[in-house]
Amino acid sequence: MSNLFTPVRIGRYELPNRFVMAPMTRSRANDDDGVPTDIVMTYYSQRAGAGLIISEGVYPAATGKGYVRTPGIETDAQVAAWKRVTDAVHARGARIFMQIMHCGRISHPSLLPGNAQPVAPSAIKPAGQTWTATGQQDFVTPHALSVAGYRVATRRALEAGFDGVELHAASGYLPEQFLSSGSNKRADQYGGSIENRARFILEVLKAMVEEAGSDRVGIKISPEINYNDISDATPQETYTYLVRQLNAFNLAYLHVALFGTTVDYHSVLKPLFSGAYLMGSGLDQAKAEAALDRGQADATVFGSTFLANPDLPTRFLKGAALNAPDRDTFFSAGEKGYIDYPALDTAGAA
């Protein structure tokens, strides 16, 4: 049998397979209050054949929201809505971690309380635009931020029934803004050297671990992603330093997704990390199986393929054809392109 269908230990959990559903922004929450809508529960429960689901990025506080119709974990109403999601996932036998995503400077005043300026490690306006209720708007120059806490968000995620939390330290959002030399121009203990620029991530992880326990906390990184105007002068040195520091926390996992870089960071970073290693980005069945067979990963992460195929493990097991993802509906409102992708039984496949 394919290694994809063998059990794996991730933190405190024994998972029945090595399928991980990637965190993917889907923009189906209420925009005014960040509460996940009822179809969010359907969406995640449909995909509970994964051994582990990592939720879409969830903002820890309203000041961390970066896109239209993204969900939060700050209010009682948000917690209650997420509890319905986790209950539905658990009823189908899967585990689900919440990805905590503070967008930092990748935001816009129209998305924030009181039309506030976004926060960031340094007051540097990023190039590009973000999605707002009125369409794409230019990023603005953010206010400098000293330290942002994720502790309460971790506590609230556990209250909502999540099995753990993942720190989103990729895609040019707040933790990577601190880590990267191009966005962090601070002259204090959080800027300058690699050690200083990594300090914010390590302090955030410490707070999350204190709330949840190390075996319920993971982290996602994407070296050289070059997304949201993020850049670093010495990325290999930066990320090898960071990953070595992660071992002190005994985390549940390290999730590494690579986009566009010519450097094989999986070969560089996996040997440096003592816990479970999750490989993501651009995987199909053959690539995932090969990575597991070669010991390059402990579990494999699927994004748009899982988005379009709610029964992805079953399709892989049976060698069935896959639904194609509809990119035009990735971030639109409503059920279309969200919970209407057919499973094998409803598609009439063998």
Short mmCIF file of C-alpha atoms in Angstrom, two decimals:
data_model
loop_
_atom_site.label_atom_id
_atom_site.label_comp_id
_atom_site.label_asym_id
_atom_site.label_seq_id
_atom_site.Cartn_x
_atom_site.Cartn_y
_atom_site.Cartn_z
CA MET A 1 0.00 0.00 0.00
CA SER A 2 1.11 3.55 -0.68
CA ASN A 3 2.79 5.28 2.26
CA LEU A 4 0.15 7.99 1.90
CA PHE A 5 -2.29 5.63 3.59
CA THR A 6 -0.10 4.63 6.53
CA PRO A 7 -0.41 6.15 10.02
CA VAL A 8 1.87 8.95 11.16
CA ARG A 9 2.54 10.67 14.48
CA ILE A 10 2.08 14.45 14.40
CA GLY A 11 2.62 15.99 17.82
CA ARG A 12 0.32 14.27 20.30
CA TYR A 13 -1.84 12.73 17.58
CA GLU A 14 -1.65 9.46 15.70
CA LEU A 15 -3.12 10.25 12.29
CA PRO A 16 -4.62 7.49 10.11
CA ASN A 17 -2.93 8.70 6.92
CA ARG A 18 -0.35 11.18 5.65
CA PHE A 19 -2.75 13.44 3.75
CA VAL A 20 -2.74 17.02 5.04
CA MET A 21 -5.17 19.58 3.68
CA ALA A 22 -3.33 22.86 3.17
CA PRO A 23 -4.43 26.16 4.67
CA MET A 24 -6.19 28.07 1.91
CA THR A 25 -7.89 31.46 2.08
CA ARG A 26 -11.46 31.02 0.79
CA SER A 27 -13.19 34.27 1.90
CA ARG A 28 -16.49 32.78 3.02
CA ALA A 29 -16.81 34.49 6.43
CA ASN A 30 -19.12 37.39 7.16
CA ASP A 31 -17.14 40.50 6.30
CA ASP A 32 -18.62 42.67 9.04
CA ASP A 33 -17.84 40.40 11.99
CA GLY A 34 -15.41 37.73 10.75
CA VAL A 35 -17.78 34.90 11.71
CA PRO A 36 -17.49 31.76 9.55
CA THR A 37 -20.76 31.06 7.74
CA ASP A 38 -22.62 27.74 7.84
CA ILE A 39 -21.09 26.60 4.55
CA VAL A 40 -17.65 26.73 6.15
CA MET A 41 -18.68 23.81 8.37
CA THR A 42 -19.82 21.89 5.29
CA TYR A 43 -16.62 22.66 3.41
CA TYR A 44 -14.28 21.32 6.08
CA SER A 45 -16.39 18.29 6.99
CA GLN A 46 -16.49 17.30 3.31
CA ARG A 47 -12.69 17.08 3.34
CA ALA A 48 -12.30 15.19 6.61
CA GLY A 49 -10.76 12.21 4.84
CA ALA A 50 -7.47 13.99 5.45
CA GLY A 51 -5.53 12.82 8.44
CA LEU A 52 -5.02 16.48 9.30
CA ILE A 53 -6.77 19.62 8.09
CA ILE A 54 -5.05 22.97 8.53
CA SER A 55 -7.64 25.73 8.40
CA GLU A 56 -7.51 28.82 6.27
CA GLY A 57 -5.62 31.72 7.82
CA VAL A 58 -7.58 33.16 10.76
CA TYR A 59 -6.80 36.58 12.13
CA PRO A 60 -5.99 36.70 15.87
CA ALA A 61 -7.38 40.22 16.23
CA ALA A 62 -9.27 42.57 13.93
CA THR A 63 -6.07 44.57 13.40
CA GLY A 64 -4.58 41.51 11.71
CA LYS A 65 -7.21 41.13 9.00
CA GLY A 66 -5.79 41.42 5.51
CA TYR A 67 -8.49 40.44 3.04
CA VAL A 68 -12.22 40.72 2.48
CA ARG A 69 -14.46 38.06 4.13
CA THR A 70 -11.69 36.36 6.10
CA PRO A 71 -12.51 34.84 9.52
CA GLY A 72 -11.28 35.69 13.00
CA ILE A 73 -10.90 33.97 16.38
CA GLU A 74 -11.24 37.03 18.61
CA THR A 75 -14.94 37.15 19.56
CA ASP A 76 -17.34 34.74 21.23
CA ALA A 77 -19.40 34.56 18.04
CA GLN A 78 -16.33 33.57 16.02
CA VAL A 79 -15.38 30.91 18.57
CA ALA A 80 -18.91 29.48 18.55
CA ALA A 81 -18.97 29.29 14.75
CA TRP A 82 -15.60 27.57 14.63
CA LYS A 83 -16.79 25.10 17.30
CA ARG A 84 -19.45 23.91 14.86
CA VAL A 85 -16.72 23.41 12.26
CA THR A 86 -14.42 21.42 14.54
CA ASP A 87 -17.31 19.29 15.82
CA ALA A 88 -18.23 18.40 12.24
CA VAL A 89 -14.63 17.50 11.36
CA HIS A 90 -14.18 15.43 14.51
CA ALA A 91 -17.45 13.58 13.81
CA ARG A 92 -15.80 12.28 10.64
CA GLY A 93 -12.64 11.20 12.44
CA ALA A 94 -10.17 13.89 11.32
CA ARG A 95 -7.98 16.33 13.21
CA ILE A 96 -7.94 20.05 12.49
CA PHE A 97 -5.41 22.75 13.39
CA MET A 98 -6.14 26.46 13.09
CA GLN A 99 -3.67 28.53 11.11
CA ILE A 100 -3.24 31.85 12.89
CA MET A 101 -2.51 34.54 10.32
CA HIS A 102 -1.75 38.17 11.16
CA CYS A 103 -1.34 39.96 7.84
CA GLY A 104 0.57 42.92 9.27
CA ARG A 105 1.31 45.44 6.53
CA ILE A 106 -0.53 43.33 3.93
CA SER A 107 -3.85 44.99 4.62
CA HIS A 108 -5.75 48.23 4.04
CA PRO A 109 -7.48 50.73 6.35
CA SER A 110 -10.88 49.82 4.88
CA LEU A 111 -10.46 46.33 6.35
CA LEU A 112 -9.44 47.45 9.85
CA PRO A 113 -11.39 48.88 12.80
CA GLY A 114 -11.74 52.65 12.60
CA ASN A 115 -9.90 52.70 9.26
CA ALA A 116 -6.66 52.24 11.18
CA GLN A 117 -3.30 51.94 9.49
CA PRO A 118 -1.90 48.39 9.29
CA VAL A 119 0.88 47.38 11.66
CA ALA A 120 4.31 46.02 10.72
CA PRO A 121 7.86 45.75 12.05
CA SER A 122 8.87 48.86 10.09
CA ALA A 123 6.96 51.66 8.39
CA ILE A 124 7.70 50.48 4.84
CA LYS A 125 4.92 50.55 2.25
CA PRO A 126 4.83 47.23 0.36
CA ALA A 127 4.38 47.18 -3.39
CA GLY A 128 1.12 45.67 -4.59
CA GLN A 129 -2.55 45.56 -3.70
CA THR A 130 -4.94 43.68 -1.43
CA TRP A 131 -8.52 42.57 -1.94
CA THR A 132 -11.13 44.77 -0.25
CA ALA A 133 -14.91 44.95 -0.41
CA THR A 134 -14.60 47.53 -3.21
CA GLY A 135 -11.97 45.65 -5.19
CA GLN A 136 -8.19 45.78 -5.15
CA GLN A 137 -6.60 48.70 -3.30
CA ASP A 138 -2.96 49.75 -3.00
CA PHE A 139 -1.17 48.80 0.18
CA VAL A 140 -0.44 51.72 2.50
CA THR A 141 2.51 52.62 4.71
CA PRO A 142 2.02 50.78 8.02
CA HIS A 143 2.65 51.87 11.58
CA ALA A 144 5.69 50.23 13.15
CA LEU A 145 4.90 47.46 15.62
CA SER A 146 7.02 46.24 18.50
CA VAL A 147 5.59 42.83 19.45
CA ALA A 148 2.19 41.28 18.67
CA GLY A 149 0.74 38.53 20.85
CA TYR A 150 -0.80 35.32 19.55
CA ARG A 151 -1.38 33.84 22.98
CA VAL A 152 -5.06 34.72 23.29
CA ALA A 153 -5.77 33.53 19.75
CA THR A 154 -4.24 30.15 20.61
CA ARG A 155 -6.38 29.92 23.72
CA ARG A 156 -9.51 30.82 21.77
CA ALA A 157 -8.70 28.27 19.06
CA LEU A 158 -8.55 25.53 21.68
CA GLU A 159 -11.85 26.77 23.14
CA ALA A 160 -13.29 26.39 19.65
CA GLY A 161 -12.28 22.73 19.60
CA PHE A 162 -9.22 22.89 17.37
CA ASP A 163 -6.69 20.13 17.95
CA GLY A 164 -3.82 22.58 17.63
CA VAL A 165 -2.59 25.74 15.98
CA GLU A 166 -0.19 26.64 13.19
CA LEU A 167 1.76 29.88 13.12
CA HIS A 168 1.65 31.31 9.61
CA ALA A 169 5.20 32.57 9.18
CA ALA A 170 5.14 32.68 5.38
CA SER A 171 3.57 34.56 2.44
CA GLY A 172 4.89 37.93 3.51
CA TYR A 173 2.65 38.25 6.58
CA LEU A 174 3.63 39.67 9.95
CA PRO A 175 6.07 36.99 11.23
CA GLU A 176 7.89 36.86 7.89
CA GLN A 177 7.91 40.66 7.80
CA PHE A 178 9.96 40.57 11.00
CA LEU A 179 12.17 37.75 9.75
CA SER A 180 13.04 39.27 6.37
CA SER A 181 15.70 41.91 5.90
CA GLY A 182 13.74 43.67 3.15
CA SER A 183 10.79 44.51 5.43
CA ASN A 184 12.51 44.80 8.81
CA LYS A 185 14.67 47.89 9.22
CA ARG A 186 14.46 48.09 12.99
CA ALA A 187 17.46 49.17 15.05
CA ASP A 188 16.40 47.45 18.28
CA GLN A 189 16.53 43.82 19.45
CA TYR A 190 14.02 42.83 16.77
CA GLY A 191 16.04 44.06 13.79
CA GLY A 192 19.44 43.93 12.15
CA SER A 193 21.02 40.50 12.61
CA ILE A 194 19.32 37.24 11.69
CA GLU A 195 19.15 36.40 15.38
CA ASN A 196 17.29 39.63 16.10
CA ARG A 197 14.95 39.34 13.13
CA ALA A 198 14.00 35.78 14.15
CA ARG A 199 13.26 36.90 17.71
CA PHE A 200 9.64 37.85 17.01
CA ILE A 201 8.75 34.42 15.60
CA LEU A 202 10.45 32.64 18.49
CA GLU A 203 8.69 34.80 21.08
CA VAL A 204 5.33 34.19 19.42
CA LEU A 205 5.94 30.45 19.35
CA LYS A 206 6.90 30.50 23.02
CA ALA A 207 3.58 32.12 23.87
CA MET A 208 1.62 29.68 21.72
CA VAL A 209 3.42 26.69 23.24
CA GLU A 210 2.72 27.96 26.74
CA GLU A 211 -0.99 28.01 25.92
CA ALA A 212 -1.38 24.82 23.90
CA GLY A 213 1.60 22.63 24.71
CA SER A 214 4.40 22.13 22.21
CA ASP A 215 2.80 19.03 20.70
CA ARG A 216 -0.20 21.07 19.54
CA VAL A 217 1.74 23.85 17.80
CA GLY A 218 3.15 23.85 14.27
CA ILE A 219 4.70 26.49 12.03
CA LYS A 220 4.56 27.14 8.30
CA ILE A 221 7.44 28.73 6.39
CA SER A 222 8.07 29.34 2.68
CA PRO A 223 11.69 30.37 2.04
CA GLU A 224 12.17 32.69 -0.94
CA ILE A 225 8.46 32.86 -1.64
CA ASN A 226 8.88 36.48 -2.81
CA TYR A 227 5.16 37.11 -2.23
CA ASN A 228 3.57 40.31 -0.94
CA ASP A 229 6.79 42.21 -1.66
CA ILE A 230 8.81 40.14 0.81
CA SER A 231 12.53 39.59 0.35
CA ASP A 232 15.58 38.60 2.34
CA ALA A 233 19.24 39.23 1.55
CA THR A 234 20.50 35.85 2.80
CA PRO A 235 17.53 33.46 2.83
CA GLN A 236 19.46 30.19 3.23
CA GLU A 237 21.29 31.53 6.28
CA THR A 238 18.08 33.03 7.67
CA TYR A 239 16.00 29.87 7.41
CA THR A 240 18.65 27.43 8.54
CA TYR A 241 19.12 29.57 11.65
CA LEU A 242 15.37 29.72 12.28
CA VAL A 243 14.78 26.00 11.86
CA ARG A 244 17.63 25.12 14.19
CA GLN A 245 16.03 27.33 16.86
CA LEU A 246 12.67 25.58 16.44
CA ASN A 247 14.02 22.36 17.93
CA ALA A 248 14.07 23.92 21.38
CA PHE A 249 10.25 24.01 21.30
CA ASN A 250 9.64 20.35 20.36
CA LEU A 251 6.86 21.46 18.00
CA ALA A 252 4.24 19.16 16.51
CA TYR A 253 5.53 19.86 13.02
CA LEU A 254 7.35 22.07 10.56
CA HIS A 255 5.32 22.80 7.41
CA VAL A 256 7.47 23.91 4.47
CA ALA A 257 5.87 25.00 1.18
CA LEU A 258 8.13 26.02 -1.69
CA PHE A 259 7.09 28.35 -4.51
CA GLY A 260 9.43 29.34 -7.32
CA THR A 261 12.78 28.98 -5.58
CA THR A 262 15.53 27.00 -7.27
CA VAL A 263 16.93 25.92 -3.90
CA ASP A 264 15.84 22.51 -2.60
CA TYR A 265 15.03 23.74 0.88
CA HIS A 266 13.42 20.42 1.79
CA SER A 267 16.83 18.75 1.57
CA VAL A 268 18.40 21.64 3.48
CA LEU A 269 15.85 22.00 6.28
CA LYS A 270 14.44 18.56 7.04
CA PRO A 271 17.74 17.23 8.44
CA LEU A 272 17.86 20.24 10.78
CA PHE A 273 14.41 19.66 12.30
CA SER A 274 13.80 16.97 14.88
CA GLY A 275 10.00 16.75 14.58
CA ALA A 276 7.47 15.82 11.91
CA TYR A 277 8.16 17.45 8.55
CA LEU A 278 5.23 18.43 6.31
CA MET A 279 6.03 19.02 2.64
CA GLY A 280 3.72 21.22 0.59
CA SER A 281 3.15 23.01 -2.71
CA GLY A 282 2.56 21.52 -6.13
CA LEU A 283 2.29 17.89 -5.05
CA ASP A 284 0.38 15.24 -6.95
CA GLN A 285 0.01 11.62 -5.92
CA ALA A 286 3.23 10.45 -7.53
CA LYS A 287 5.33 13.28 -6.10
CA ALA A 288 3.86 12.82 -2.63
CA GLU A 289 4.45 9.08 -2.64
CA ALA A 290 8.01 9.55 -3.87
CA ALA A 291 8.77 12.09 -1.14
CA LEU A 292 7.43 9.77 1.54
CA ASP A 293 9.25 6.75 0.12
CA ARG A 294 12.55 8.65 0.10
CA GLY A 295 12.06 9.92 3.63
CA GLN A 296 11.91 13.55 2.47
CA ALA A 297 8.67 14.17 4.38
CA ASP A 298 6.59 12.63 7.15
CA ALA A 299 3.31 13.89 5.68
CA THR A 300 2.34 15.66 2.46
CA VAL A 301 0.19 18.75 2.06
CA PHE A 302 -2.33 19.21 -0.77
CA GLY A 303 -3.91 22.57 -1.62
CA SER A 304 -6.06 23.24 -4.68
CA THR A 305 -6.27 19.51 -5.41
CA PHE A 306 -8.02 19.02 -2.06
CA LEU A 307 -10.09 22.15 -2.65
CA ALA A 308 -11.56 20.63 -5.83
CA ASN A 309 -11.73 17.02 -4.59
CA PRO A 310 -13.37 16.73 -1.16
CA ASP A 311 -12.74 12.96 -1.25
CA LEU A 312 -9.13 13.21 -2.42
CA PRO A 313 -7.77 10.19 -0.47
CA THR A 314 -10.52 7.98 -1.89
CA ARG A 315 -9.78 9.17 -5.42
CA PHE A 316 -6.07 8.45 -5.00
CA LEU A 317 -6.82 5.00 -3.57
CA LYS A 318 -9.10 4.09 -6.47
CA GLY A 319 -7.04 5.79 -9.18
CA ALA A 320 -10.07 7.90 -10.05
CA ALA A 321 -10.06 11.05 -12.15
CA LEU A 322 -9.77 14.37 -10.33
CA ASN A 323 -12.02 17.42 -10.49
CA ALA A 324 -10.27 20.51 -11.82
CA PRO A 325 -10.21 23.51 -9.46
CA ASP A 326 -12.17 26.58 -10.58
CA ARG A 327 -9.81 29.45 -9.88
CA ASP A 328 -12.48 32.06 -10.60
CA THR A 329 -14.32 31.01 -7.42
CA PHE A 330 -11.37 30.61 -5.04
CA PHE A 331 -12.20 33.85 -3.20
CA SER A 332 -15.77 34.55 -4.26
CA ALA A 333 -18.75 34.48 -1.90
CA GLY A 334 -21.26 31.64 -1.72
CA GLU A 335 -21.44 27.91 -2.38
CA LYS A 336 -20.24 27.85 -6.00
CA GLY A 337 -16.70 26.52 -6.21
CA TYR A 338 -16.74 25.89 -2.47
CA ILE A 339 -19.04 23.06 -1.40
CA ASP A 340 -20.40 21.95 -4.80
CA TYR A 341 -17.40 19.96 -6.06
CA PRO A 342 -18.73 16.41 -6.56
CA ALA A 343 -17.44 13.44 -4.63
CA LEU A 344 -17.17 10.09 -6.37
CA ASP A 345 -20.57 8.85 -5.22
CA THR A 346 -22.30 12.03 -6.41
CA ALA A 347 -20.23 12.20 -9.58
CA GLY A 348 -21.27 8.71 -10.59
CA ALA A 349 -17.70 7.42 -10.71
CA ALA A 350 -16.79 3.84 -9.91
#
